[in-house]
Amino acid sequence: MVAGMLAVVLLPTASARAQHAAGPYFLTLHVAGGTGLVALGGGYRLAHERLEPELLVGYVPRRLSGGKALAIFTLKTTWLPWKVGLGAARWQTQPVTLGAMVNYTTGQQFFLTNNTAGRYRPGYYWWSSAVRLGLLAGTRLSYGRPGSARTAAYAELSTNDLHLVSALTNHSLRLPDILTLGGGLKQTLK
């Protein structure tokens, strides 16, 4: 009897499984913004569709990277504090979005720590050239029927740990020197 009650508590009901299976998954096409020239990925909306963790895989072509083509793997989370309907229920905007990201750039010229690089004296580089921590702020406009798939276009300004530290130590840098513009499309799947 205890096992039966435990199964009822721990195992989701058929309706809960169906709702989870039809959950608010989304696909993302992202351009620029520190994730590569172009990045593809997707994620899952949480917290009443106000939090969007996602994984992006970005690409920088050889002609823009100064050598070999690069792959950039980004874990990104965006918080959508509120949404506003625009006229008909099909249009919505999230006037403010905030988020954070961490990305890893592949390639032999990038290193996790100075010790793994083996080419600089200890303490010369305090940062990892392969990993960046970033913050972002943006806006979004979406279209779709309530309760069905939605398409969203978004734009965001981002910066990272190295840019922020550089701005604090080099006062000649201006905001355009440390901010990166990116944007893209998100398609929810219901």
PDB file of N, CA, C and O in Angstrom, residues 121-161:
ATOM      1  N   ARG A 121      54.061  33.609 -19.337  1.00  0.00           N
ATOM      2  CA  ARG A 121      54.564  33.482 -17.975  1.00  0.00           C
ATOM      3  C   ARG A 121      53.390  33.509 -17.001  1.00  0.00           C
ATOM      4  O   ARG A 121      52.370  34.134 -17.272  1.00  0.00           O
ATOM      5  N   PRO A 122      53.501  32.813 -15.880  1.00  0.00           N
ATOM      6  CA  PRO A 122      52.405  32.746 -14.900  1.00  0.00           C
ATOM      7  C   PRO A 122      51.969  34.150 -14.470  1.00  0.00           C
ATOM      8  O   PRO A 122      52.790  35.029 -14.206  1.00  0.00           O
ATOM      9  N   GLY A 123      50.660  34.348 -14.417  1.00  0.00           N
ATOM     10  CA  GLY A 123      50.101  35.626 -13.998  1.00  0.00           C
ATOM     11  C   GLY A 123      49.936  36.641 -15.107  1.00  0.00           C
ATOM     12  O   GLY A 123      49.335  37.691 -14.904  1.00  0.00           O
ATOM     13  N   TYR A 124      50.499  36.372 -16.316  1.00  0.00           N
ATOM     14  CA  TYR A 124      50.387  37.340 -17.404  1.00  0.00           C
ATOM     15  C   TYR A 124      48.933  37.476 -17.838  1.00  0.00           C
ATOM     16  O   TYR A 124      48.429  38.582 -17.977  1.00  0.00           O
ATOM     17  N   TYR A 125      48.289  36.371 -18.087  1.00  0.00           N
ATOM     18  CA  TYR A 125      46.859  36.382 -18.392  1.00  0.00           C
ATOM     19  C   TYR A 125      46.123  35.806 -17.205  1.00  0.00           C
ATOM     20  O   TYR A 125      46.331  34.667 -16.832  1.00  0.00           O
ATOM     21  N   TRP A 126      45.233  36.572 -16.613  1.00  0.00           N
ATOM     22  CA  TRP A 126      44.445  36.081 -15.485  1.00  0.00           C
ATOM     23  C   TRP A 126      43.137  35.464 -15.946  1.00  0.00           C
ATOM     24  O   TRP A 126      42.450  34.822 -15.189  1.00  0.00           O
ATOM     25  N   TRP A 127      42.770  35.685 -17.198  1.00  0.00           N
ATOM     26  CA  TRP A 127      41.483  35.202 -17.693  1.00  0.00           C
ATOM     27  C   TRP A 127      41.667  34.024 -18.633  1.00  0.00           C
ATOM     28  O   TRP A 127      42.746  33.789 -19.153  1.00  0.00           O
ATOM     29  N   SER A 128      40.584  33.318 -18.845  1.00  0.00           N
ATOM     30  CA  SER A 128      40.549  32.244 -19.830  1.00  0.00           C
ATOM     31  C   SER A 128      40.156  32.856 -21.167  1.00  0.00           C
ATOM     32  O   SER A 128      39.213  33.635 -21.242  1.00  0.00           O
ATOM     33  N   SER A 129      40.858  32.517 -22.213  1.00  0.00           N
ATOM     34  CA  SER A 129      40.456  33.040 -23.520  1.00  0.00           C
ATOM     35  C   SER A 129      39.346  32.195 -24.136  1.00  0.00           C
ATOM     36  O   SER A 129      38.714  32.616 -25.093  1.00  0.00           O
ATOM     37  N   ALA A 130      39.083  31.030 -23.593  1.00  0.00           N
ATOM     38  CA  ALA A 130      38.065  30.143 -24.160  1.00  0.00           C
ATOM     39  C   ALA A 130      36.676  30.359 -23.550  1.00  0.00           C
ATOM     40  O   ALA A 130      35.677  30.103 -24.203  1.00  0.00           O
ATOM     41  N   VAL A 131      36.612  30.830 -22.315  1.00  0.00           N
ATOM     42  CA  VAL A 131      35.328  30.947 -21.613  1.00  0.00           C
ATOM     43  C   VAL A 131      35.020  32.411 -21.328  1.00  0.00           C
ATOM     44  O   VAL A 131      35.860  33.145 -20.830  1.00  0.00           O
ATOM     45  N   ARG A 132      33.807  32.835 -21.665  1.00  0.00           N
ATOM     46  CA  ARG A 132      33.344  34.194 -21.389  1.00  0.00           C
ATOM     47  C   ARG A 132      32.040  34.111 -20.606  1.00  0.00           C
ATOM     48  O   ARG A 132      31.159  33.292 -20.906  1.00  0.00           O
ATOM     49  N   LEU A 133      31.900  34.963 -19.615  1.00  0.00           N
ATOM     50  CA  LEU A 133      30.664  35.133 -18.863  1.00  0.00           C
ATOM     51  C   LEU A 133      30.059  36.449 -19.295  1.00  0.00           C
ATOM     52  O   LEU A 133      30.763  37.460 -19.356  1.00  0.00           O
ATOM     53  N   GLY A 134      28.773  36.458 -19.611  1.00  0.00           N
ATOM     54  CA  GLY A 134      28.174  37.667 -20.137  1.00  0.00           C
ATOM     55  C   GLY A 134      26.827  38.012 -19.539  1.00  0.00           C
ATOM     56  O   GLY A 134      26.150  37.176 -18.936  1.00  0.00           O
ATOM     57  N   LEU A 135      26.438  39.268 -19.708  1.00  0.00           N
ATOM     58  CA  LEU A 135      25.136  39.788 -19.312  1.00  0.00           C
ATOM     59  C   LEU A 135      24.473  40.386 -20.538  1.00  0.00           C
ATOM     60  O   LEU A 135      25.157  40.865 -21.450  1.00  0.00           O
ATOM     61  N   LEU A 136      23.145  40.378 -20.561  1.00  0.00           N
ATOM     62  CA  LEU A 136      22.441  40.921 -21.712  1.00  0.00           C
ATOM     63  C   LEU A 136      21.149  41.597 -21.296  1.00  0.00           C
ATOM     64  O   LEU A 136      20.569  41.287 -20.263  1.00  0.00           O
ATOM     65  N   ALA A 137      20.710  42.536 -22.121  1.00  0.00           N
ATOM     66  CA  ALA A 137      19.418  43.208 -21.963  1.00  0.00           C
ATOM     67  C   ALA A 137      18.862  43.415 -23.361  1.00  0.00           C
ATOM     68  O   ALA A 137      19.599  43.705 -24.294  1.00  0.00           O
ATOM     69  N   GLY A 138      17.558  43.246 -23.495  1.00  0.00           N
ATOM     70  CA  GLY A 138      16.983  43.379 -24.823  1.00  0.00           C
ATOM     71  C   GLY A 138      15.501  43.632 -24.805  1.00  0.00           C
ATOM     72  O   GLY A 138      14.912  44.020 -23.793  1.00  0.00           O
ATOM     73  N   THR A 139      14.892  43.393 -25.964  1.00  0.00           N
ATOM     74  CA  THR A 139      13.466  43.568 -26.168  1.00  0.00           C
ATOM     75  C   THR A 139      12.990  42.532 -27.171  1.00  0.00           C
ATOM     76  O   THR A 139      13.793  41.980 -27.926  1.00  0.00           O
ATOM     77  N   ARG A 140      11.671  42.278 -27.182  1.00  0.00           N
ATOM     78  CA  ARG A 140      11.145  41.212 -28.028  1.00  0.00           C
ATOM     79  C   ARG A 140       9.738  41.551 -28.513  1.00  0.00           C
ATOM     80  O   ARG A 140       8.953  42.156 -27.793  1.00  0.00           O
ATOM     81  N   LEU A 141       9.428  41.129 -29.729  1.00  0.00           N
ATOM     82  CA  LEU A 141       8.098  41.257 -30.315  1.00  0.00           C
ATOM     83  C   LEU A 141       7.700  39.882 -30.821  1.00  0.00           C
ATOM     84  O   LEU A 141       8.464  39.233 -31.543  1.00  0.00           O
ATOM     85  N   SER A 142       6.498  39.409 -30.431  1.00  0.00           N
ATOM     86  CA  SER A 142       6.088  38.060 -30.833  1.00  0.00           C
ATOM     87  C   SER A 142       4.695  38.075 -31.448  1.00  0.00           C
ATOM     88  O   SER A 142       3.882  38.969 -31.193  1.00  0.00           O
ATOM     89  N   TYR A 143       4.449  37.036 -32.262  1.00  0.00           N
ATOM     90  CA  TYR A 143       3.182  36.904 -32.970  1.00  0.00           C
ATOM     91  C   TYR A 143       2.727  35.451 -32.912  1.00  0.00           C
ATOM     92  O   TYR A 143       3.529  34.535 -33.102  1.00  0.00           O
ATOM     93  N   GLY A 144       1.454  35.251 -32.677  1.00  0.00           N
ATOM     94  CA  GLY A 144       0.885  33.909 -32.678  1.00  0.00           C
ATOM     95  C   GLY A 144      -0.419  33.882 -31.916  1.00  0.00           C
ATOM     96  O   GLY A 144      -0.740  34.799 -31.165  1.00  0.00           O
ATOM     97  N   ARG A 145      -1.180  32.838 -32.115  1.00  0.00           N
ATOM     98  CA  ARG A 145      -2.446  32.682 -31.402  1.00  0.00           C
ATOM     99  C   ARG A 145      -2.175  32.264 -29.960  1.00  0.00           C
ATOM    100  O   ARG A 145      -1.253  31.498 -29.704  1.00  0.00           O
ATOM    101  N   PRO A 146      -3.019  32.719 -29.029  1.00  0.00           N
ATOM    102  CA  PRO A 146      -2.855  32.269 -27.641  1.00  0.00           C
ATOM    103  C   PRO A 146      -2.979  30.750 -27.550  1.00  0.00           C
ATOM    104  O   PRO A 146      -3.864  30.150 -28.159  1.00  0.00           O
ATOM    105  N   GLY A 147      -2.073  30.130 -26.812  1.00  0.00           N
ATOM    106  CA  GLY A 147      -2.099  28.687 -26.637  1.00  0.00           C
ATOM    107  C   GLY A 147      -1.524  27.894 -27.792  1.00  0.00           C
ATOM    108  O   GLY A 147      -1.545  26.671 -27.773  1.00  0.00           O
ATOM    109  N   SER A 148      -0.999  28.572 -28.800  1.00  0.00           N
ATOM    110  CA  SER A 148      -0.398  27.854 -29.927  1.00  0.00           C
ATOM    111  C   SER A 148       1.033  28.328 -30.113  1.00  0.00           C
ATOM    112  O   SER A 148       1.544  29.119 -29.330  1.00  0.00           O
ATOM    113  N   ALA A 149       1.666  27.865 -31.173  1.00  0.00           N
ATOM    114  CA  ALA A 149       3.058  28.244 -31.443  1.00  0.00           C
ATOM    115  C   ALA A 149       3.150  29.751 -31.681  1.00  0.00           C
ATOM    116  O   ALA A 149       2.262  30.363 -32.252  1.00  0.00           O
ATOM    117  N   ARG A 150       4.251  30.332 -31.205  1.00  0.00           N
ATOM    118  CA  ARG A 150       4.497  31.765 -31.391  1.00  0.00           C
ATOM    119  C   ARG A 150       5.866  31.954 -32.019  1.00  0.00           C
ATOM    120  O   ARG A 150       6.790  31.195 -31.768  1.00  0.00           O
ATOM    121  N   THR A 151       5.982  32.999 -32.823  1.00  0.00           N
ATOM    122  CA  THR A 151       7.256  33.392 -33.406  1.00  0.00           C
ATOM    123  C   THR A 151       7.641  34.732 -32.799  1.00  0.00           C
ATOM    124  O   THR A 151       6.819  35.639 -32.732  1.00  0.00           O
ATOM    125  N   ALA A 152       8.880  34.838 -32.347  1.00  0.00           N
ATOM    126  CA  ALA A 152       9.345  36.070 -31.710  1.00  0.00           C
ATOM    127  C   ALA A 152      10.616  36.556 -32.391  1.00  0.00           C
ATOM    128  O   ALA A 152      11.509  35.772 -32.701  1.00  0.00           O
ATOM    129  N   ALA A 153      10.682  37.857 -32.614  1.00  0.00           N
ATOM    130  CA  ALA A 153      11.906  38.512 -33.086  1.00  0.00           C
ATOM    131  C   ALA A 153      12.447  39.298 -31.893  1.00  0.00           C
ATOM    132  O   ALA A 153      11.682  39.932 -31.161  1.00  0.00           O
ATOM    133  N   TYR A 154      13.753  39.227 -31.681  1.00  0.00           N
ATOM    134  CA  TYR A 154      14.324  39.910 -30.532  1.00  0.00           C
ATOM    135  C   TYR A 154      15.645  40.563 -30.884  1.00  0.00           C
ATOM    136  O   TYR A 154      16.315  40.199 -31.849  1.00  0.00           O
ATOM    137  N   ALA A 155      15.998  41.559 -30.088  1.00  0.00           N
ATOM    138  CA  ALA A 155      17.290  42.230 -30.184  1.00  0.00           C
ATOM    139  C   ALA A 155      17.818  42.373 -28.767  1.00  0.00           C
ATOM    140  O   ALA A 155      17.034  42.528 -27.831  1.00  0.00           O
ATOM    141  N   GLU A 156      19.142  42.294 -28.628  1.00  0.00           N
ATOM    142  CA  GLU A 156      19.726  42.427 -27.298  1.00  0.00           C
ATOM    143  C   GLU A 156      21.132  42.992 -27.366  1.00  0.00           C
ATOM    144  O   GLU A 156      21.857  42.761 -28.329  1.00  0.00           O
ATOM    145  N   LEU A 157      21.473  43.737 -26.350  1.00  0.00           N
ATOM    146  CA  LEU A 157      22.830  44.228 -26.156  1.00  0.00           C
ATOM    147  C   LEU A 157      23.468  43.359 -25.083  1.00  0.00           C
ATOM    148  O   LEU A 157      22.851  43.086 -24.052  1.00  0.00           O
ATOM    149  N   SER A 158      24.694  42.935 -25.328  1.00  0.00           N
ATOM    150  CA  SER A 158      25.377  42.098 -24.347  1.00  0.00           C
ATOM    151  C   SER A 158      26.798  42.589 -24.144  1.00  0.00           C
ATOM    152  O   SER A 158      27.346  43.337 -24.951  1.00  0.00           O
ATOM    153  N   THR A 159      27.366  42.159 -23.050  1.00  0.00           N
ATOM    154  CA  THR A 159      28.768  42.404 -22.756  1.00  0.00           C
ATOM    155  C   THR A 159      29.286  41.181 -22.008  1.00  0.00           C
ATOM    156  O   THR A 159      28.510  40.286 -21.679  1.00  0.00           O
ATOM    157  N   ASN A 160      30.591  41.138 -21.800  1.00  0.00           N
ATOM    158  CA  ASN A 160      31.141  39.989 -21.077  1.00  0.00           C
ATOM    159  C   ASN A 160      32.146  40.449 -20.028  1.00  0.00           C
ATOM    160  O   ASN A 160      32.468  41.633 -19.926  1.00  0.00           O
ATOM    161  N   ASP A 161      32.613  39.490 -19.256  1.00  0.00           N
ATOM    162  CA  ASP A 161      33.516  39.788 -18.146  1.00  0.00           C
ATOM    163  C   ASP A 161      34.771  40.525 -18.586  1.00  0.00           C
ATOM    164  O   ASP A 161      35.185  41.494 -17.954  1.00  0.00           O
TER     165      ASP A 161
END
